[in-house]
mmCIF file of C-alpha atoms in Angstrom:
data_model
loop_
_atom_site.group_PDB
_atom_site.id
_atom_site.type_symbol
_atom_site.label_atom_id
_atom_site.label_comp_id
_atom_site.label_asym_id
_atom_site.label_seq_id
_atom_site.Cartn_x
_atom_site.Cartn_y
_atom_site.Cartn_z
ATOM 1 C CA MET A 1 22.908 -173.728 29.063
ATOM 2 C CA ILE A 2 20.611 -176.568 28.073
ATOM 3 C CA LYS A 3 16.932 -176.999 28.906
ATOM 4 C CA LEU A 4 16.050 -180.363 30.481
ATOM 5 C CA THR A 5 13.142 -181.956 32.356
ATOM 6 C CA ARG A 6 13.232 -183.596 35.780
ATOM 7 C CA LEU A 7 11.392 -186.919 36.194
ATOM 8 C CA ASP A 8 8.499 -185.099 37.894
ATOM 9 C CA GLY A 9 8.019 -182.981 34.739
ATOM 10 C CA GLU A 10 9.622 -179.810 36.085
ATOM 11 C CA PRO A 11 11.731 -178.073 33.419
ATOM 12 C CA PHE A 12 15.102 -176.619 34.400
ATOM 13 C CA VAL A 13 18.194 -175.211 32.741
ATOM 14 C CA LEU A 14 21.607 -176.773 33.293
ATOM 15 C CA ASN A 15 25.015 -175.283 32.604
ATOM 16 C CA ALA A 16 26.357 -177.843 30.107
ATOM 17 C CA GLU A 17 29.915 -176.940 31.140
ATOM 18 C CA LEU A 18 29.269 -178.714 34.461
ATOM 19 C CA ILE A 19 28.420 -182.121 32.964
ATOM 20 C CA ARG A 20 31.005 -184.733 33.854
ATOM 21 C CA TYR A 21 29.209 -187.711 32.311
ATOM 22 C CA VAL A 22 25.769 -189.041 31.356
ATOM 23 C CA GLU A 23 24.491 -192.576 32.034
ATOM 24 C CA ARG A 24 21.436 -194.583 31.013
ATOM 25 C CA ARG A 25 20.348 -196.971 33.805
ATOM 26 C CA PRO A 26 17.387 -197.126 32.583
ATOM 27 C CA ASP A 27 16.627 -193.482 33.477
ATOM 28 C CA THR A 28 19.116 -190.869 32.324
ATOM 29 C CA PHE A 29 21.516 -189.805 35.090
ATOM 30 C CA ILE A 30 23.694 -186.720 34.672
ATOM 31 C CA THR A 31 26.701 -186.477 36.974
ATOM 32 C CA LEU A 32 28.083 -182.977 37.402
ATOM 33 C CA THR A 33 31.674 -181.963 38.056
ATOM 34 C CA SER A 34 30.644 -181.332 41.680
ATOM 35 C CA GLY A 35 29.568 -184.976 42.038
ATOM 36 C CA GLU A 36 25.866 -184.072 42.194
ATOM 37 C CA ARG A 37 23.614 -186.394 40.173
ATOM 38 C CA ILE A 38 20.464 -185.346 38.361
ATOM 39 C CA VAL A 39 17.874 -187.689 36.822
ATOM 40 C CA VAL A 40 16.110 -186.374 33.705
ATOM 41 C CA ARG A 41 13.385 -187.478 31.285
ATOM 42 C CA GLU A 42 15.525 -186.880 28.213
ATOM 43 C CA THR A 43 17.404 -189.840 26.761
ATOM 44 C CA LEU A 44 21.173 -190.130 26.930
ATOM 45 C CA ASP A 45 21.377 -189.304 23.216
ATOM 46 C CA GLU A 46 19.176 -186.220 23.633
ATOM 47 C CA VAL A 47 21.334 -184.897 26.482
ATOM 48 C CA VAL A 48 24.502 -185.481 24.454
ATOM 49 C CA ASP A 49 22.980 -183.763 21.396
ATOM 50 C CA LEU A 50 21.933 -180.746 23.483
ATOM 51 C CA ALA A 51 25.387 -180.499 25.078
ATOM 52 C CA VAL A 52 27.138 -180.758 21.695
ATOM 53 C CA LYS A 53 24.846 -178.113 20.162
ATOM 54 C CA TYR A 54 25.540 -175.853 23.140
ATOM 55 C CA GLN A 55 29.308 -176.218 22.643
ATOM 56 C CA GLN A 56 29.008 -175.552 18.898
ATOM 57 C CA HIS A 57 26.816 -172.499 19.485
ATOM 58 C CA LYS A 58 29.225 -171.182 22.110
ATOM 59 C CA HIS A 59 32.124 -171.219 19.630
ATOM 60 C CA PHE A 60 30.152 -169.234 17.039
ATOM 61 C CA MET A 61 28.983 -166.509 19.417
ATOM 62 C CA PRO A 62 30.655 -163.109 19.080
ATOM 63 C CA SER A 63 33.212 -162.106 21.639
ATOM 64 C CA PRO A 64 31.578 -160.493 24.702
ATOM 65 C CA THR A 65 33.760 -157.423 24.148
ATOM 66 C CA VAL A 66 32.473 -156.985 20.611
ATOM 67 C CA ALA A 67 28.889 -157.774 21.577
ATOM 68 C CA LEU A 68 28.778 -155.478 24.594
ATOM 69 C CA ARG A 69 31.047 -152.693 23.363
ATOM 70 C CA PRO A 70 30.563 -152.275 19.613
ATOM 71 C CA GLU A 71 32.613 -149.081 19.701
ATOM 72 C CA ILE A 72 35.755 -151.211 20.080
ATOM 73 C CA GLY A 73 34.559 -153.976 17.793
ATOM 74 C CA ILE A 74 35.949 -155.090 14.487
ATOM 75 C CA ALA A 75 34.443 -153.906 11.216
ATOM 76 C CA ASN A 76 35.383 -155.468 7.879
ATOM 77 C CA GLY A 77 38.205 -157.397 9.492
ATOM 78 C CA GLN A 78 39.836 -154.258 10.904
ATOM 79 C CA PRO A 79 39.685 -152.762 14.407
ATOM 80 C CA SER A 80 37.425 -149.730 14.544
ATOM 81 C CA LYS A 81 39.095 -146.314 14.449
ATOM 82 C CA SER A 82 37.638 -145.508 17.864
ATOM 83 C CA ASP A 83 39.508 -148.398 19.477
ATOM 84 C CA PRO A 84 41.348 -146.761 22.413
ATOM 85 C CA CYS A 85 44.133 -149.318 22.059
ATOM 86 C CA LEU A 86 45.002 -147.832 18.668
ATOM 87 C CA ASP A 87 45.186 -144.214 19.838
ATOM 88 C CA ASN A 88 48.930 -143.565 19.586
ATOM 89 C CA THR A 89 48.483 -139.826 20.160
ATOM 90 C CA ALA A 90 47.179 -140.204 23.728
ATOM 91 C CA ASN A 91 50.677 -140.361 25.257
ATOM 92 C CA THR A 92 52.505 -137.959 22.962
#
């Protein structure tokens, strides 16, 4: 998600995954994958920078499974001992 500003000064947050392309004409137009167009105060370069930073940040975030369920996370490069997927005695 990236924070942007409408021409009237109203801030809003946009899912950067939905951006199809960005144009400068002279205002900045963002066209979404749905075909909807949004005009923002930010420059084309600012929108691109925000979208790129979002993508980079997304790739460095921990897995939702690890973040939300630390009991099945990975510690020191190894699955935790409480990982139910590693319990070979459950079916014996």
